[in-house]
Coordinates of C-alpha atoms and ligand atoms in Angstrom, one line a residue:
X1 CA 42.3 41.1 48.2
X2 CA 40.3 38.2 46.9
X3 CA 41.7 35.7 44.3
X4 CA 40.5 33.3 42.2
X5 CA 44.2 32.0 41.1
X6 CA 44.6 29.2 44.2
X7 CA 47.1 26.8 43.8
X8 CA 46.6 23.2 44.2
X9 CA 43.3 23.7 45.2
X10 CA 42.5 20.2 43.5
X11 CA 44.8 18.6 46.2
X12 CA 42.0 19.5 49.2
X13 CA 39.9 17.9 50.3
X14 CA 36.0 19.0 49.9
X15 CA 36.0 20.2 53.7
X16 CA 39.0 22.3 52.8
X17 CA 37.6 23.7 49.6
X18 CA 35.0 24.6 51.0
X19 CA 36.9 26.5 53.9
X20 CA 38.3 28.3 51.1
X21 CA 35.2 29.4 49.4
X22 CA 33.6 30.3 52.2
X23 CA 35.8 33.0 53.1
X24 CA 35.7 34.2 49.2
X25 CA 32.0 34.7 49.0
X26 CA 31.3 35.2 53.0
X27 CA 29.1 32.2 53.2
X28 CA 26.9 31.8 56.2
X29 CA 27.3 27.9 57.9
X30 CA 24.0 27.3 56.4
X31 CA 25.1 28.0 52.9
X32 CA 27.6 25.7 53.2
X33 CA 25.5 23.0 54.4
X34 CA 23.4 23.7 51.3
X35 CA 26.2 23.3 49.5
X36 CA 27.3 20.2 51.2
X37 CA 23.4 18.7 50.6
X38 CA 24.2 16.8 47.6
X39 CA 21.1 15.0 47.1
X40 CA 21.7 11.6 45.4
X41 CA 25.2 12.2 44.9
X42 CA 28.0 11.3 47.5
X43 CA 30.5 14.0 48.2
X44 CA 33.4 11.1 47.2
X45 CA 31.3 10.3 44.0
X46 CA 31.6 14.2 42.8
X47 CA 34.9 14.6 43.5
X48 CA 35.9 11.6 41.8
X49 CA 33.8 12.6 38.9
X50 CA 34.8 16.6 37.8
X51 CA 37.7 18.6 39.1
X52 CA 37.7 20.8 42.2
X53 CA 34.5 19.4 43.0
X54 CA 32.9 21.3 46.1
X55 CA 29.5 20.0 46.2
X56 CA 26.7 18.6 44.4
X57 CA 23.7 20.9 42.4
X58 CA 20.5 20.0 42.8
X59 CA 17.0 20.1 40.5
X60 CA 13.7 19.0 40.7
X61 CA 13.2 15.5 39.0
X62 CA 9.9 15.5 38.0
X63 CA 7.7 12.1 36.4
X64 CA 6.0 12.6 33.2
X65 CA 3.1 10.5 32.7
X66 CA 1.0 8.5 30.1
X67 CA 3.8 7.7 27.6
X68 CA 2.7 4.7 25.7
X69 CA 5.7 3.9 23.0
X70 CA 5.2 1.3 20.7
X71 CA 2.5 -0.6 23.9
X72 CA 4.6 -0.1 26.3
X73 CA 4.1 2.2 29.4
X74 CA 7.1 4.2 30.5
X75 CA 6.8 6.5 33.3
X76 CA 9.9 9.1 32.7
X77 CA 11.9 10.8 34.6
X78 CA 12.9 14.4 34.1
X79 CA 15.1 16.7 35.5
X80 CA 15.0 20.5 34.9
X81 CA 14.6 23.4 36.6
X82 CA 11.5 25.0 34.3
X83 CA 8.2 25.2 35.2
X84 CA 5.3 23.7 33.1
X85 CA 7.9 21.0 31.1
X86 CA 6.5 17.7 33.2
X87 CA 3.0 18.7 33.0
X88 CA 3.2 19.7 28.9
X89 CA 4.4 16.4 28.2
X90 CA 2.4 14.2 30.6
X91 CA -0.5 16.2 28.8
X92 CA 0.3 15.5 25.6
X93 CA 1.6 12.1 26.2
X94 CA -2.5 11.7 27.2
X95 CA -3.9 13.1 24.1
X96 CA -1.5 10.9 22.3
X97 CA -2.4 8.0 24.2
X98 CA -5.9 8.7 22.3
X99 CA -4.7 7.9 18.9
X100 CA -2.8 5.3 19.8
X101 CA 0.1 6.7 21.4
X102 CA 3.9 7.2 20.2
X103 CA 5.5 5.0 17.5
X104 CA 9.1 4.9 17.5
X105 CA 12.2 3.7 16.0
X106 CA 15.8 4.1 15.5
X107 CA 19.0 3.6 13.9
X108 CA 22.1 1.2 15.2
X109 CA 24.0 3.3 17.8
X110 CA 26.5 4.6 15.4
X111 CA 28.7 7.3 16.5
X112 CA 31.0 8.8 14.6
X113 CA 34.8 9.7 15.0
X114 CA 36.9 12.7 12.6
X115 CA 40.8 12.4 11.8
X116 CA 41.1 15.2 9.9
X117 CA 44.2 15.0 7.4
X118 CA 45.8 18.2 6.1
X119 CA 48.5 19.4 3.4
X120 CA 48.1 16.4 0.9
X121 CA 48.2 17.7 -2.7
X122 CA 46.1 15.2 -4.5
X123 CA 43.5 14.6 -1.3
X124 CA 41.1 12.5 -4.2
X125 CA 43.9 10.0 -4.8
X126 CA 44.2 9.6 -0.7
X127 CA 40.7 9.1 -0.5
X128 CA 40.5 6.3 -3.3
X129 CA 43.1 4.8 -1.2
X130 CA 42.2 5.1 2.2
X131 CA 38.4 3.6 0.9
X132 CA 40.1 0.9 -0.5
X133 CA 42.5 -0.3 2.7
X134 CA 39.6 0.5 4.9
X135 CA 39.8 -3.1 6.7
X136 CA 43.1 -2.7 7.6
X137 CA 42.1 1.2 9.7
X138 CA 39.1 -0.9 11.2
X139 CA 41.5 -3.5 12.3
X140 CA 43.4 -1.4 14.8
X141 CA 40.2 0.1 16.2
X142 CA 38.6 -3.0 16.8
X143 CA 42.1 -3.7 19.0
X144 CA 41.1 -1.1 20.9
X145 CA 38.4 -2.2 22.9
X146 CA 37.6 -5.9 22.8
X147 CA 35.1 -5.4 25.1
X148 CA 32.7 -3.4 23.0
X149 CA 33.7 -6.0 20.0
X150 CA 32.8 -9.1 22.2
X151 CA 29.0 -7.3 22.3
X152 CA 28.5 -7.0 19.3
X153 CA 29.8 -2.9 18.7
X154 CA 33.0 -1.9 17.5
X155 CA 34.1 0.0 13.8
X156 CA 31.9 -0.9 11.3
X157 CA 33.1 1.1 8.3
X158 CA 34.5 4.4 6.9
X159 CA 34.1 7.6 5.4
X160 CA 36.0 9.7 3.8
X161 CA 35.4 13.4 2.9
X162 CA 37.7 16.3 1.2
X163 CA 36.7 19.5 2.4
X164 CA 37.4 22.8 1.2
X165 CA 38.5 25.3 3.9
X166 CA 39.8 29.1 4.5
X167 CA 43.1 26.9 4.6
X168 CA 43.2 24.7 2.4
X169 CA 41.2 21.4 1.4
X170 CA 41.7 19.0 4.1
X171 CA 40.7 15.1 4.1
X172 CA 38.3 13.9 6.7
X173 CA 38.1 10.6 7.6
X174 CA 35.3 9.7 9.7
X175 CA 35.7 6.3 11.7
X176 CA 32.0 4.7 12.0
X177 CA 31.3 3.5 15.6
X178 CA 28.8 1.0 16.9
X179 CA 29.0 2.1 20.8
X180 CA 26.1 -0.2 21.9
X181 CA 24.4 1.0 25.4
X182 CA 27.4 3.5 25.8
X183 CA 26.8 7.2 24.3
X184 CA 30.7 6.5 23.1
X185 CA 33.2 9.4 22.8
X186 CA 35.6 8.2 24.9
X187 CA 35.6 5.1 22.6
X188 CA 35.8 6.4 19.5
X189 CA 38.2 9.3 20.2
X190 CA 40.5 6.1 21.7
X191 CA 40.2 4.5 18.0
X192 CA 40.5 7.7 15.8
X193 CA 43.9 8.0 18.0
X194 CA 44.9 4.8 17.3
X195 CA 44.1 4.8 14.0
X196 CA 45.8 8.0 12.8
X197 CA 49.1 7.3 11.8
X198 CA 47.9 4.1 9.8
X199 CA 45.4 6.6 7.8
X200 CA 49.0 9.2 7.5
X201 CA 50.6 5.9 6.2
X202 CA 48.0 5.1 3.8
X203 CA 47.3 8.5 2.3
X204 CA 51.1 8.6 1.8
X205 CA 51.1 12.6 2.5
X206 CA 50.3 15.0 5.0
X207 CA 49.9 15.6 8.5
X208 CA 47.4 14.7 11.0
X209 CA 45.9 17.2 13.8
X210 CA 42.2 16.4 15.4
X211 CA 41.3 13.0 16.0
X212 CA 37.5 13.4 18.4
X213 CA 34.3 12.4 18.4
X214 CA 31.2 14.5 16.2
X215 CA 28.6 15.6 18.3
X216 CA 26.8 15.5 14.5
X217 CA 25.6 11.7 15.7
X218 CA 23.3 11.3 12.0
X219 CA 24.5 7.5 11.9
X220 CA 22.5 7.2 15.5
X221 CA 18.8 8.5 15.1
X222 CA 15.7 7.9 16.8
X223 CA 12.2 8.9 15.2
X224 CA 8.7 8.7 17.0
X225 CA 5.2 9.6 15.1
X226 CA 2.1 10.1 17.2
X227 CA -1.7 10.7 16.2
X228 CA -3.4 13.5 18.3
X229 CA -6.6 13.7 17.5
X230 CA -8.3 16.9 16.8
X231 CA -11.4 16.5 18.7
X232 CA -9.3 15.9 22.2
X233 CA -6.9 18.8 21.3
X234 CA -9.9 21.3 20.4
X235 CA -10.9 20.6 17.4
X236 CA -10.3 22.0 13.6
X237 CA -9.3 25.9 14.8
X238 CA -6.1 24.5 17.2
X239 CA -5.3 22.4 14.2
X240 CA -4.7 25.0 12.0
X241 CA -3.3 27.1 14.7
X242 CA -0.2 24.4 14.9
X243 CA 0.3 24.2 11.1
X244 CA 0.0 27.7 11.1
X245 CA 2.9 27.7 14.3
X246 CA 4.9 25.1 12.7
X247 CA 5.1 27.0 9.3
X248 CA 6.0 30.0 10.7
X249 CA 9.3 27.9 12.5
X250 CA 9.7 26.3 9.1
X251 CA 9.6 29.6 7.0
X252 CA 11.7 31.9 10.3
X253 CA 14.8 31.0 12.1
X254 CA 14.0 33.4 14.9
X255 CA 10.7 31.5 15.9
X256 CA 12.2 28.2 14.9
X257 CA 15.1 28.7 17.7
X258 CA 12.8 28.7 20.3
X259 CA 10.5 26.1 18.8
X260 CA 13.4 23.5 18.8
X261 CA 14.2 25.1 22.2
X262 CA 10.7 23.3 23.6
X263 CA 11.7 19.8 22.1
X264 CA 15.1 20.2 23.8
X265 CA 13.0 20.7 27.4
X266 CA 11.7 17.8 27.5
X267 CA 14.8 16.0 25.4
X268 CA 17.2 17.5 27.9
X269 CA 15.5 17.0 31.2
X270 CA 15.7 12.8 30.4
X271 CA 19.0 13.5 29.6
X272 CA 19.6 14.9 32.8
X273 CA 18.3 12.9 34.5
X274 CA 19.8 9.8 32.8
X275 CA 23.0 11.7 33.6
X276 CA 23.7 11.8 30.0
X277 CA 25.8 14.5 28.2
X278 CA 23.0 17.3 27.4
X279 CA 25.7 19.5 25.5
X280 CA 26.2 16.6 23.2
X281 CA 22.7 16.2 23.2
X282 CA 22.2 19.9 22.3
X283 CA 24.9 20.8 19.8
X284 CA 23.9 17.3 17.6
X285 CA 20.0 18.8 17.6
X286 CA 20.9 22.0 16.2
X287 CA 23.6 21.0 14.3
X288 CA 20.8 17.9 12.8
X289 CA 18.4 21.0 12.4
X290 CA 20.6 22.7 9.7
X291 CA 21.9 19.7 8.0
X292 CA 20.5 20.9 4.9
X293 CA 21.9 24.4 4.5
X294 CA 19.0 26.3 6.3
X295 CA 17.6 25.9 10.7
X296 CA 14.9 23.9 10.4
X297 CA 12.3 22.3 13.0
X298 CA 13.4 19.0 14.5
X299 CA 9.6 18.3 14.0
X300 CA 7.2 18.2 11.3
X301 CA 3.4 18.6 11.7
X302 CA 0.8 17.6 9.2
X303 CA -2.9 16.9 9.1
X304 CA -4.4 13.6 7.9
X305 CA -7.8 12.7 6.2
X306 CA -9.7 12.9 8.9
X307 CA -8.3 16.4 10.1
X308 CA -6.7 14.5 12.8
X309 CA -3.0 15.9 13.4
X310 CA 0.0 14.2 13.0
X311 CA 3.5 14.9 14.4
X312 CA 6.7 13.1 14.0
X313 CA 10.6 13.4 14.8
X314 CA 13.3 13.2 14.1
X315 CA 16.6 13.2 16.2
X316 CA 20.6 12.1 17.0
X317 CA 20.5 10.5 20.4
X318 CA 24.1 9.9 21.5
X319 CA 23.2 8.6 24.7
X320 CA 24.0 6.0 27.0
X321 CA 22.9 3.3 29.6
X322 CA 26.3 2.2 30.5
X323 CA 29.4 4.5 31.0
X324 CA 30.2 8.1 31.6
X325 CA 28.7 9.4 34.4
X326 CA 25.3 7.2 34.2
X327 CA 27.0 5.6 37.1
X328 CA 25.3 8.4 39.0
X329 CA 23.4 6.8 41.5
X330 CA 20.1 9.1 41.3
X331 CA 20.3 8.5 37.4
X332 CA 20.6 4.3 37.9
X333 CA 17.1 5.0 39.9
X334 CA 15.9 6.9 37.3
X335 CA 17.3 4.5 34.6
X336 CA 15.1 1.7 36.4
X337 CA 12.0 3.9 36.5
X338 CA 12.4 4.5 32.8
X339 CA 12.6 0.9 32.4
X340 CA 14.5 1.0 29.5
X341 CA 17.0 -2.0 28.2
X342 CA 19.5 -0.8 25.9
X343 CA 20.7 2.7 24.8
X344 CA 18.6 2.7 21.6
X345 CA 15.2 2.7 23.6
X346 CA 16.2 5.1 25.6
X347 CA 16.4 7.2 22.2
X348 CA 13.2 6.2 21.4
X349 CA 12.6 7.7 24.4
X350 CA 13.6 11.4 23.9
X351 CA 12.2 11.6 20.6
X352 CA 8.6 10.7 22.0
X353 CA 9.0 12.9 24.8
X354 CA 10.8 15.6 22.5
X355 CA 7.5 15.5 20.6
X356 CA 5.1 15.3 23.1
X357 CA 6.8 18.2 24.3
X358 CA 6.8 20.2 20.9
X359 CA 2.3 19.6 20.8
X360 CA 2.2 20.8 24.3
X361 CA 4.4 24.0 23.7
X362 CA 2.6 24.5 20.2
X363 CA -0.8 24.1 21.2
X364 CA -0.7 26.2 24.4
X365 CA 0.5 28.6 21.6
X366 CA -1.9 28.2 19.4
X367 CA -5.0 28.6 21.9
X368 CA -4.5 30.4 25.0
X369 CA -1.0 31.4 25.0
X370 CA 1.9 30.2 26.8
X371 CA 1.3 32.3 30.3
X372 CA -1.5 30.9 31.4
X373 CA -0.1 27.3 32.4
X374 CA 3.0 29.2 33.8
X375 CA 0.9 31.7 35.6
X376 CA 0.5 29.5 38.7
X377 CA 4.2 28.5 39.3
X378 CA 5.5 31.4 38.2
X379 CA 3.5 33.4 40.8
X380 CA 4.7 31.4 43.1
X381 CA 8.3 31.9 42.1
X382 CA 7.4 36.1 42.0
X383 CA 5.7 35.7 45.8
X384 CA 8.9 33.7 46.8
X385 CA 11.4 36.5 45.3
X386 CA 9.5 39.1 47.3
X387 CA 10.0 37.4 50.0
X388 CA 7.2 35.0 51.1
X389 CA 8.0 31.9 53.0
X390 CA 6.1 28.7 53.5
X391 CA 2.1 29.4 53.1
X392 CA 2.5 32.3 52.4
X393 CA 3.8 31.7 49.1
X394 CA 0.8 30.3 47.8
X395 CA -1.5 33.1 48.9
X396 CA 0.5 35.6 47.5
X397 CA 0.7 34.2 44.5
X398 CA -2.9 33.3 44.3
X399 CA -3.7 36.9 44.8
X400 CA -2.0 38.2 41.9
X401 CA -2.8 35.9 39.9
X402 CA -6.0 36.4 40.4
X403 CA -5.5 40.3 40.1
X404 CA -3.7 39.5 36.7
X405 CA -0.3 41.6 38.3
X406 CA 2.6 39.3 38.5
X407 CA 4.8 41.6 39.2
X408 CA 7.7 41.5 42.2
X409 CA 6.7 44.9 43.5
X410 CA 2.9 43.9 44.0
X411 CA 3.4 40.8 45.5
X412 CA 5.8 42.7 47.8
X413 CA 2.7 44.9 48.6
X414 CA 0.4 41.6 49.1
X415 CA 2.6 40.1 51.5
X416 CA 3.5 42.8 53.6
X417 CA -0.5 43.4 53.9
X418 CA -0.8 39.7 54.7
X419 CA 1.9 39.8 57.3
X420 CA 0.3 42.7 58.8
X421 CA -2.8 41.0 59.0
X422 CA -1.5 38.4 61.0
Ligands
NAD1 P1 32.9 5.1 29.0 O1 34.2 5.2 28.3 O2 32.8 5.4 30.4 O3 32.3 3.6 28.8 C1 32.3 3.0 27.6 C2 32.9 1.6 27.7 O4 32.1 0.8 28.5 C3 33.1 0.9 26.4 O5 34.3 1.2 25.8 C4 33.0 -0.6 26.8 O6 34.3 -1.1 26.9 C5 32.3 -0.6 28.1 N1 30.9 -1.3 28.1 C6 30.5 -2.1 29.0 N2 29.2 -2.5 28.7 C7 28.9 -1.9 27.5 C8 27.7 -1.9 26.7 N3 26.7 -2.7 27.0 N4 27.7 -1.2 25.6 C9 28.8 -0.4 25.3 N5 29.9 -0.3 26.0 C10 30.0 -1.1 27.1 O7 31.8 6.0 28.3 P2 31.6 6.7 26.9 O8 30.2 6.5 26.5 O9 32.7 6.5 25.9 O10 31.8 8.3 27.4 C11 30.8 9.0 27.9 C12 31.3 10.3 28.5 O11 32.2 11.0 27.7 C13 30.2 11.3 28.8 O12 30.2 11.6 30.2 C14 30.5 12.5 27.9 O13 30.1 13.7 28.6 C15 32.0 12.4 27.8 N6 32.6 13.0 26.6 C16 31.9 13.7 25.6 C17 32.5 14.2 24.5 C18 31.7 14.9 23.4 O14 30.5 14.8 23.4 N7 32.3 15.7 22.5 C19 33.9 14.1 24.4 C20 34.6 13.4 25.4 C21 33.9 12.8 26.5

């Protein structure tokens, strides 16, 4: 009998976890040198950097060209699995270039840190306290990591909140962060631990349970605004077409899920490949995206006196330069491509390419639909399911392309007639 409950299994080494899986899942030699394979990433590094590490996973890194943000060229790294993300944003990126290309900003890299406070009777008098000894809770979490003060980041101030919930009203006190070039949880969930009991001393009453990091980063925004003009992306009709798409995400969160979803593509593939925290990443968007009772788009689309369009963004970008696992040593090359200096231009970053991302999406939807640029590569990905290898992938999926019938069964069909052929 197979079982998944295996003692110890963190005290192996890789060889001998892999011995182990093996056997589980019958895997041919081969698979396990695929496993083995890591890419970038030494087999020591990934074991030192998750639990029960076995191996390293592997996706295409792709470079998306022709970002200009505020004058300066970037050439960006991506990392993602999904067809037709690199070449939307290098495309739009272009057509951006055209009116000048992206112009971005952002906010201090604020994170922010929850101790949440429950059980106090009179939570408005602990909060009128607890404002007014503030100094004294950002005291003991500027102790807590002198290096972060000696750059310039540490606490910076306080919030604090009563909340009504399904258990009672709770005080939460959120610790404001300055994390500098690191994205910052482990940080600030170090400080809101510290500072705990001094906030239970201070609000003279209750008791104290979480103490972590929001992923809700809206102290640490980046925004980018881009001009694309209308006679490079077709011209008044495809204009329209994207106010027309963006109104419908605006007005519906069904079609609004998925239009955020494009942003994140490009959003999450620099994340990845910055070896940055996509969940973080992720949860802040959509979390950002309802911050005013009702899903909205992370982007807003609007047409200017000369019919040209304009998009901008707006994003949390808890990322880092330094820290976690940016130590990855595929994601320091790709850091060095990117070319970026502190954790705040990388931001800038995301919400340009988040952009770029959300004109390519909306005006392949606008004009010819969404198929046709994933026609070629997803043929190829139907040939290669059916069973093509090497050449032979591309002629079968040129075929049904060309036939309009991408479809596993016909190129099963093609490629047996080509084999036969041969
Ligand atoms: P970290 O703790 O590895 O590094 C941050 C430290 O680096 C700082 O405390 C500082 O002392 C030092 N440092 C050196 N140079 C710095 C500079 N220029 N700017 C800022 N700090 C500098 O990293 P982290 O950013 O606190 O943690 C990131 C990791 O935590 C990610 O891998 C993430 O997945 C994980 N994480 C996420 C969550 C969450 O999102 N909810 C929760 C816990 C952990």
């Amino acid at each position: 009998m197979r079982s998944s409950r295996i003692s110890d299994f963190y005290k192996l080494s890789i060889d001998e976890r892999l011995k182990i899986i093996k056997e589980f899942s019958s895997l041919t030699d081969e698979e396990v040198e695929t496993l083995k394979n890591s890419g970038g990433l030494k087999l020591e590094d990934a074991d030192r950097m998750i639990e029960n590490a076995i191996g390293a996973f592997s996706l295409p890194v792709g470079i998306a060209v022709n970002f200009v943000i505020n004058g300066k060229d970037y050439l960006i790294p991506m990392a993602i699995e999904e067809p037709s993300v690199v070449a939307g944003a290098s495309n739009a990126a272009r057509i951006a270039g055209e009116g000048g290309g992206f112009h971005a900003s952002s906010t201090e890299p604020i994170m922010i840190a929850q101790v949440q406070l429950v059980g106090v009777q009179d939570p408005n008098r602990a909060r009128a306290e607890l404002l007014s000894r503030k100094e004294e809770i950002l005291k003991i979490a500027n102790e807590q990591d002198p290096l972060l003060l000696s750059l310039g980041g540490g606490a910076k101030d306080i919030e604090v909140r009563v909340i009504d919930t399904e258990m009672s009203q709770m005080i939460i006190v959120h610790l404001l962060v300055d994390t500098r070039d690191a994205m910052g949880p482990n940080v600030v969930n170090t400080m809101a631990e510290a500072v705990a009991p001094k906030i239970r001393e201070i609000a003279d009453a209750g008791t104290v349970y979480l103490r972590i990091v929001s992923n809700l980063a809206v102290h640490r925004l980046a925004r980018a605004w881009a001009l694309f003009p209308s006679k490079t992306i077709g011209g008044e009709d495809v204009v329209d077409g994207i106010l027309y798409a963006y109104a419908f995400a605006s007005a519906d969160p069904y079609r609004c899920a998925t239009h955020n979803k494009g942003i994140m593509n490009g959003i999450a593939a620099v994340v990845q490949a910055t070896a940055n925290d996509t969940r973080a990443i992720e949860a802040g968007a959509h979390a950002f995206a309802s911050i005013h009772g009702r899903y909205a788009p992370l982007t807003c689309w609007e047409k200017n006196a000369d019919g040209d369009l304009v998009g901008s963004i707006e994003v949390p970008v808890a990322v880092g330069i330094v820290g976690g696992a940016t130590r990855h040593p595929q994601a320091k090359v790709n850091l060095k491509i990117l070319g970026v200096k502190s954790s705040r231009e990388l931001g800038e970053v995301l919400a340009a390419v988040g952009l770029a991302q959300n004109l390519a999406a909306l005006r392949a939807l606008a004009t010819v639909g969404i198929q046709r640029g994933h026609m070629r590569l997803h043929a190829r990905n139907i040939a290669a399911m059916a069973g093509a290898k090497g050449e032979l992938i591309d002629k079968v999926a040129e075929i049904i392309v060309r036939e309009k019938k991408i479809r596993v069964d016909r190129a099963r069909e093609v490629l047996e007639k080509l084999v036969a052929k041969k």
